[in-house]
Short mmCIF file of C-alpha atoms in Angstrom, two decimals:
data_model
loop_
_atom_site.label_atom_id
_atom_site.label_comp_id
_atom_site.label_asym_id
_atom_site.label_seq_id
_atom_site.Cartn_x
_atom_site.Cartn_y
_atom_site.Cartn_z
CA UNK A 1406 -19.10 10.87 21.99
CA UNK A 1407 -17.93 9.15 18.83
CA UNK A 1408 -18.96 5.59 18.14
CA UNK A 1409 -16.62 2.93 16.69
CA UNK A 1410 -17.81 3.46 13.15
CA UNK A 1411 -16.99 7.16 13.32
CA UNK A 1412 -13.68 6.41 14.97
CA UNK A 1413 -12.63 4.08 12.13
CA UNK A 1414 -13.28 6.91 9.69
CA UNK A 1415 -11.20 9.24 11.79
CA UNK A 1416 -8.39 6.65 11.96
CA UNK A 1417 -8.34 6.48 8.18
CA UNK A 1418 -8.49 10.26 7.75
CA UNK A 1419 -5.60 10.55 10.14
CA UNK A 1420 -3.58 8.88 7.38
CA UNK A 1421 -4.53 11.69 5.00
CA UNK A 1422 -4.45 14.87 7.04
CA UNK A 1423 -3.52 16.11 10.51
CA UNK A 1424 -6.52 15.78 12.80
CA UNK A 1425 -7.93 18.89 14.41
CA UNK A 1426 -7.53 19.34 18.14
CA UNK A 1427 -11.13 18.41 18.84
CA UNK A 1428 -10.86 15.31 16.70
CA UNK A 1429 -7.67 14.23 18.41
CA UNK A 1430 -9.32 14.64 21.78
CA UNK A 1431 -12.43 12.66 20.80
CA UNK A 1432 -10.24 9.96 19.32
CA UNK A 1433 -8.01 9.66 22.37
CA UNK A 1434 -11.02 9.52 24.68
CA UNK A 1435 -12.59 6.74 22.67
CA UNK A 1436 -9.37 4.74 22.33
CA UNK A 1437 -8.86 4.73 26.09
CA UNK A 1438 -12.01 2.69 26.42
CA UNK A 1439 -12.05 0.66 23.23
CA UNK A 1440 -9.68 -2.20 22.41
CA UNK A 1441 -11.26 -2.89 19.05
CA UNK A 1442 -10.62 0.62 17.78
CA UNK A 1443 -7.15 0.70 19.35
CA UNK A 1444 -6.31 -2.43 17.35
CA UNK A 1445 -7.93 -0.94 14.28
CA UNK A 1446 -5.79 2.19 14.52
CA UNK A 1447 -2.62 0.11 14.89
CA UNK A 1448 -3.67 -1.88 11.86
CA UNK A 1449 -4.05 1.29 9.79
CA UNK A 1450 -0.50 2.24 10.73
CA UNK A 1451 0.77 -1.28 10.05
CA UNK A 1452 -0.90 -1.17 6.66
CA UNK A 1453 0.95 2.01 5.79
CA UNK A 1454 4.26 0.58 6.98
CA UNK A 1455 3.73 -2.56 4.94
CA UNK A 1456 2.68 -0.65 1.82
CA UNK A 1457 5.65 1.67 2.06
CA UNK A 1458 8.05 -1.22 2.59
CA UNK A 1459 6.58 -2.99 -0.39
CA UNK A 1460 6.98 0.12 -2.53
CA UNK A 1461 10.60 0.40 -1.41
CA UNK A 1462 11.25 -3.05 -2.82
CA UNK A 1463 10.56 -4.78 0.48
CA UNK A 1464 9.11 -7.69 -1.41
CA UNK A 1465 12.68 -8.63 -2.23
CA UNK A 1466 11.95 -11.89 -0.55
CA UNK A 1467 8.82 -12.59 -2.59
CA UNK A 1468 9.19 -15.88 -4.39
CA UNK A 1469 8.70 -16.17 -8.13
CA UNK A 1470 5.25 -17.28 -9.32
CA UNK A 1471 6.44 -20.87 -9.68
CA UNK A 1472 7.28 -21.01 -5.99
CA UNK A 1473 8.24 -24.52 -4.92
CA UNK A 1474 8.04 -24.05 -1.17
CA UNK A 1475 4.51 -25.40 -0.89
CA UNK B 123 30.70 2.39 -15.81
CA UNK B 124 31.93 4.32 -12.82
CA UNK B 125 30.17 1.77 -10.64
CA UNK B 126 32.59 -0.83 -11.96
CA UNK B 127 35.60 1.18 -10.87
CA UNK B 128 33.98 1.75 -7.50
CA UNK B 129 33.86 -1.99 -6.99
CA UNK B 130 37.56 -2.48 -7.68
CA UNK B 131 39.96 -3.05 -4.81
CA UNK B 132 41.46 0.18 -3.63
CA UNK B 133 38.30 2.12 -4.35
CA UNK B 134 36.33 3.81 -1.56
CA UNK B 135 36.21 1.43 1.44
CA UNK B 136 32.41 1.45 1.50
CA UNK B 137 31.92 0.99 -2.22
CA UNK B 138 28.28 0.92 -3.26
CA UNK B 139 26.85 -2.27 -4.72
CA UNK B 140 27.10 -2.23 -8.45
CA UNK B 141 24.25 -1.09 -10.71
CA UNK B 142 24.79 -3.44 -13.63
CA UNK B 143 22.41 -4.56 -16.32
CA UNK B 144 22.52 -8.08 -14.80
CA UNK B 145 21.61 -6.80 -11.35
CA UNK B 146 18.69 -4.85 -12.78
CA UNK B 147 17.43 -7.72 -14.90
CA UNK B 148 17.34 -9.82 -11.73
CA UNK B 149 14.91 -7.29 -10.23
CA UNK B 150 12.76 -7.11 -13.31
CA UNK B 151 10.14 -9.66 -12.23
CA UNK B 152 9.49 -7.85 -8.94
CA UNK B 153 9.43 -4.48 -10.70
CA UNK B 154 6.97 -5.74 -13.23
CA UNK B 155 4.67 -7.12 -10.58
CA UNK B 156 4.81 -3.82 -8.70
CA UNK B 157 4.03 -1.80 -11.82
CA UNK B 158 1.32 -4.13 -12.98
CA UNK B 159 -0.50 -4.10 -9.66
CA UNK B 160 -0.88 -0.36 -10.10
CA UNK B 161 -1.40 -0.03 -13.81
CA UNK B 162 -3.34 -3.25 -14.38
CA UNK B 163 -1.99 -3.25 -17.87
CA UNK B 164 0.83 -5.55 -18.89
CA UNK B 165 2.13 -3.45 -21.77
CA UNK B 166 2.22 -0.17 -19.90
CA UNK B 167 3.82 -1.93 -16.94
CA UNK B 168 6.52 -3.38 -19.17
CA UNK B 169 7.20 0.03 -20.70
CA UNK B 170 7.52 1.62 -17.28
CA UNK B 171 9.90 -1.09 -16.08
CA UNK B 172 11.99 -0.84 -19.23
CA UNK B 173 12.25 2.94 -18.90
CA UNK B 174 13.14 2.63 -15.22
CA UNK B 175 15.90 0.09 -15.95
CA UNK B 176 17.34 2.28 -18.70
CA UNK B 177 17.21 5.34 -16.48
CA UNK B 178 18.87 3.41 -13.64
CA UNK B 179 21.70 2.35 -15.94
CA UNK B 180 22.20 5.91 -17.21
CA UNK B 181 22.30 7.23 -13.66
CA UNK B 182 24.17 4.35 -12.07
CA UNK B 183 26.86 6.71 -10.82
CA UNK B 184 24.37 8.58 -8.64
CA UNK B 185 23.60 5.43 -6.64
CA UNK B 186 25.22 6.01 -3.27
CA UNK B 187 24.56 2.67 -1.65
CA UNK B 188 22.77 4.36 1.24
CA UNK B 189 19.64 2.44 0.34
CA UNK B 190 19.51 -1.05 -1.08
CA UNK B 191 19.87 -1.38 -4.82
CA UNK B 192 16.29 -2.56 -5.04
CA UNK B 193 14.93 0.39 -3.06
CA UNK B 194 16.85 2.76 -5.31
CA UNK B 195 15.55 1.18 -8.49
CA UNK B 196 12.01 1.03 -7.12
CA UNK B 197 12.18 4.77 -6.40
CA UNK B 198 13.02 5.34 -10.07
CA UNK B 199 10.18 3.08 -11.12
CA UNK B 200 7.76 4.90 -8.81
CA UNK B 201 8.69 8.21 -10.40
CA UNK B 202 8.10 6.76 -13.85
CA UNK B 203 4.66 5.56 -12.77
CA UNK B 204 3.82 8.94 -11.20
CA UNK B 205 4.81 10.72 -14.42
CA UNK B 206 2.72 8.31 -16.42
CA UNK B 207 -0.35 8.75 -14.23
CA UNK B 208 0.02 12.53 -14.31
CA UNK B 209 0.23 12.52 -18.08
CA UNK B 210 -2.64 10.12 -18.42
CA UNK B 211 -4.72 12.57 -16.38
CA UNK B 212 -8.17 11.54 -15.36
CA UNK B 213 -7.91 7.85 -16.00
CA UNK B 214 -10.57 6.49 -13.69
CA UNK B 215 -14.18 7.08 -14.67
CA UNK B 216 -16.19 8.19 -11.66
CA UNK B 217 -18.98 5.75 -12.38
CA UNK B 218 -16.77 2.75 -11.78
CA UNK B 219 -15.71 4.14 -8.45
CA UNK B 220 -19.31 4.37 -7.40
CA UNK B 221 -19.94 0.81 -8.55
CA UNK B 222 -17.00 -0.42 -6.50
CA UNK B 223 -18.85 0.88 -3.50
CA UNK B 224 -22.21 -0.80 -3.70
CA UNK B 225 -21.98 -4.03 -1.78
CA UNK B 226 -19.25 -2.43 0.22
CA UNK B 227 -21.67 -0.20 2.09
CA UNK B 228 -23.69 -3.20 3.22
CA UNK B 229 -20.64 -5.06 4.42
CA UNK B 230 -19.45 -2.02 6.29
CA UNK B 231 -22.81 -1.66 8.00
CA UNK B 232 -22.67 -5.32 8.97
CA UNK B 233 -19.49 -4.76 10.98
CA UNK B 234 -21.22 -2.40 13.40
CA UNK B 235 -24.40 -2.63 15.43
CA UNK B 236 -27.18 -0.07 15.31
CA UNK B 237 -25.30 2.13 17.78
CA UNK B 238 -22.21 2.12 15.60
CA UNK B 239 -20.17 -0.16 17.86
CA UNK B 240 -18.21 -3.19 16.67
CA UNK B 241 -20.12 -6.43 16.47
CA UNK B 242 -18.23 -9.17 18.31
CA UNK B 243 -17.45 -11.05 15.11
CA UNK B 244 -15.92 -7.96 13.48
CA UNK B 245 -14.07 -6.39 16.40
CA UNK B 246 -10.40 -5.96 15.37
CA UNK B 247 -7.90 -8.11 17.19
CA UNK B 248 -4.19 -7.34 17.43
CA UNK B 249 -2.02 -8.24 14.45
CA UNK B 250 1.39 -9.83 14.82
CA UNK B 251 4.35 -7.50 14.62
CA UNK B 252 4.48 -6.27 11.00
CA UNK B 253 8.28 -6.00 11.03
CA UNK B 254 8.46 -9.72 11.66
CA UNK B 255 5.74 -10.64 9.22
CA UNK B 256 7.50 -8.73 6.46
CA UNK B 257 10.44 -11.13 6.78
CA UNK B 258 8.14 -13.91 5.70
CA UNK B 259 7.90 -14.65 1.98
CA UNK B 260 4.39 -15.91 2.34
CA UNK B 261 3.29 -12.62 3.85
CA UNK B 262 4.12 -10.75 0.65
CA UNK B 263 2.29 -13.30 -1.44
CA UNK B 264 -0.79 -12.66 0.69
CA UNK B 265 -0.30 -8.90 0.47
CA UNK B 266 -0.11 -8.98 -3.31
CA UNK B 267 -3.13 -11.25 -3.54
CA UNK B 268 -5.10 -8.89 -1.30
CA UNK B 269 -4.20 -5.90 -3.47
CA UNK B 270 -5.15 -7.85 -6.52
CA UNK B 271 -8.56 -8.58 -5.04
CA UNK B 272 -9.40 -4.93 -4.49
CA UNK B 273 -11.66 -3.46 -7.14
CA UNK B 274 -9.31 -2.01 -9.77
CA UNK B 275 -10.08 1.63 -9.19
CA UNK B 276 -10.15 1.44 -5.43
CA UNK B 277 -6.78 -0.25 -5.62
CA UNK B 278 -5.44 2.46 -7.88
CA UNK B 279 -6.39 5.25 -5.49
CA UNK B 280 -4.90 3.32 -2.57
CA UNK B 281 -1.64 2.62 -4.38
CA UNK B 282 -1.31 6.20 -5.60
CA UNK B 283 -1.54 7.21 -1.97
CA UNK B 284 0.54 4.53 -0.27
CA UNK B 285 3.00 3.31 -2.89
CA UNK B 286 3.60 6.49 -4.80
CA UNK B 287 3.14 8.73 -1.78
CA UNK B 288 0.94 11.26 -3.57
CA UNK B 289 -1.11 13.51 -1.32
CA UNK B 290 -4.82 12.72 -1.18
CA UNK B 291 -5.48 16.20 -2.58
CA UNK B 292 -3.50 15.57 -5.72
CA UNK B 293 -5.12 12.18 -6.25
CA UNK B 294 -8.60 13.71 -5.92
CA UNK B 295 -7.74 16.49 -8.34
CA UNK B 296 -6.28 14.08 -10.88
CA UNK B 297 -9.26 11.79 -10.76
CA UNK B 298 -11.83 14.57 -10.58
CA UNK B 299 -13.06 13.49 -7.15
CA UNK B 300 -14.12 15.57 -4.20
CA UNK B 301 -11.92 15.35 -1.10
CA UNK B 302 -14.61 13.54 0.85
CA UNK B 303 -15.12 11.04 -1.98
CA UNK B 304 -11.42 10.43 -2.05
CA UNK B 305 -11.29 9.82 1.68
CA UNK B 306 -14.19 7.42 1.44
CA UNK B 307 -12.43 5.43 -1.27
CA UNK B 308 -9.20 5.27 0.72
CA UNK B 309 -11.08 4.27 3.84
CA UNK B 310 -12.86 1.56 1.89
CA UNK B 311 -9.57 0.27 0.48
CA UNK B 312 -7.99 0.13 3.93
CA UNK B 313 -10.95 -1.69 5.44
CA UNK B 314 -10.94 -4.27 2.69
CA UNK B 315 -7.19 -4.78 2.85
CA UNK B 316 -7.37 -4.98 6.59
CA UNK B 317 -9.91 -7.77 6.39
CA UNK B 318 -8.01 -9.63 3.71
CA UNK B 319 -4.61 -9.26 5.36
CA UNK B 320 -6.04 -10.16 8.75
CA UNK B 321 -7.19 -13.50 7.36
CA UNK B 322 -3.92 -14.08 5.58
CA UNK B 323 -1.91 -13.06 8.59
CA UNK B 324 -3.70 -15.60 10.76
CA UNK B 325 -2.81 -18.36 8.29
CA UNK B 326 0.79 -17.29 8.04
CA UNK B 327 0.99 -17.47 11.82
CA UNK B 328 -0.24 -21.07 11.69
CA UNK B 329 2.11 -22.16 8.94
CA UNK B 330 5.38 -20.68 10.10
CA UNK B 331 8.14 -22.44 8.23
#
């Protein structure tokens, strides 16, 4: 059984390479029982989405440095 | 020039937005910030942006309007940065990558108990919907600040991966790192960003305008 620390590593590696069958199975088993790691995995995916949007000019709405809204 | 004709009445019904010098200059600040986050060098960043703007103007006719003007120009800028990094070769000394990692290991350990399970204080909670957050100006300010707070070299590896879309293998090879080292650095970057963004996200939620 993987612990949460190992699962976070796997969740990050999943962003780099396809997981092997055994890894996918261990991950799925752990996620079924663990909210923290389920959230963590979603966050890794959100992070990628955000980074890719930013790199596609998504920060179009970013205010200039002398932002007056605050 | 052809973009001008395309914008005239009677041109194609779904004429693409124009790629004019004015339109590109308006994007310059955002482009510069994007380049500088990755290059951490004002002069190089300005060169990259200048080259990207010139290239965009030369190739204005190839802009189809399928993506936004900004996305199109950012793609050109990304390619400029990739070329630059490839030419620059091994730009990150290994030693500094190791240094980046010192207090990091302790903080990582502190998130888990002795059995490797989340401590209550560190257990991840659900984030708000990213699609919605990305509509919020303040969110991007937080995102940029978080990137800026990453150790320079960790940030570079992360941005090569996520902004420029290079494969981890190529990044490792370019920087003379082993695959496992590379994965560790990316994991570290994600954990740090996750912590930083999580804090920022909570505040954005409070201060919805």
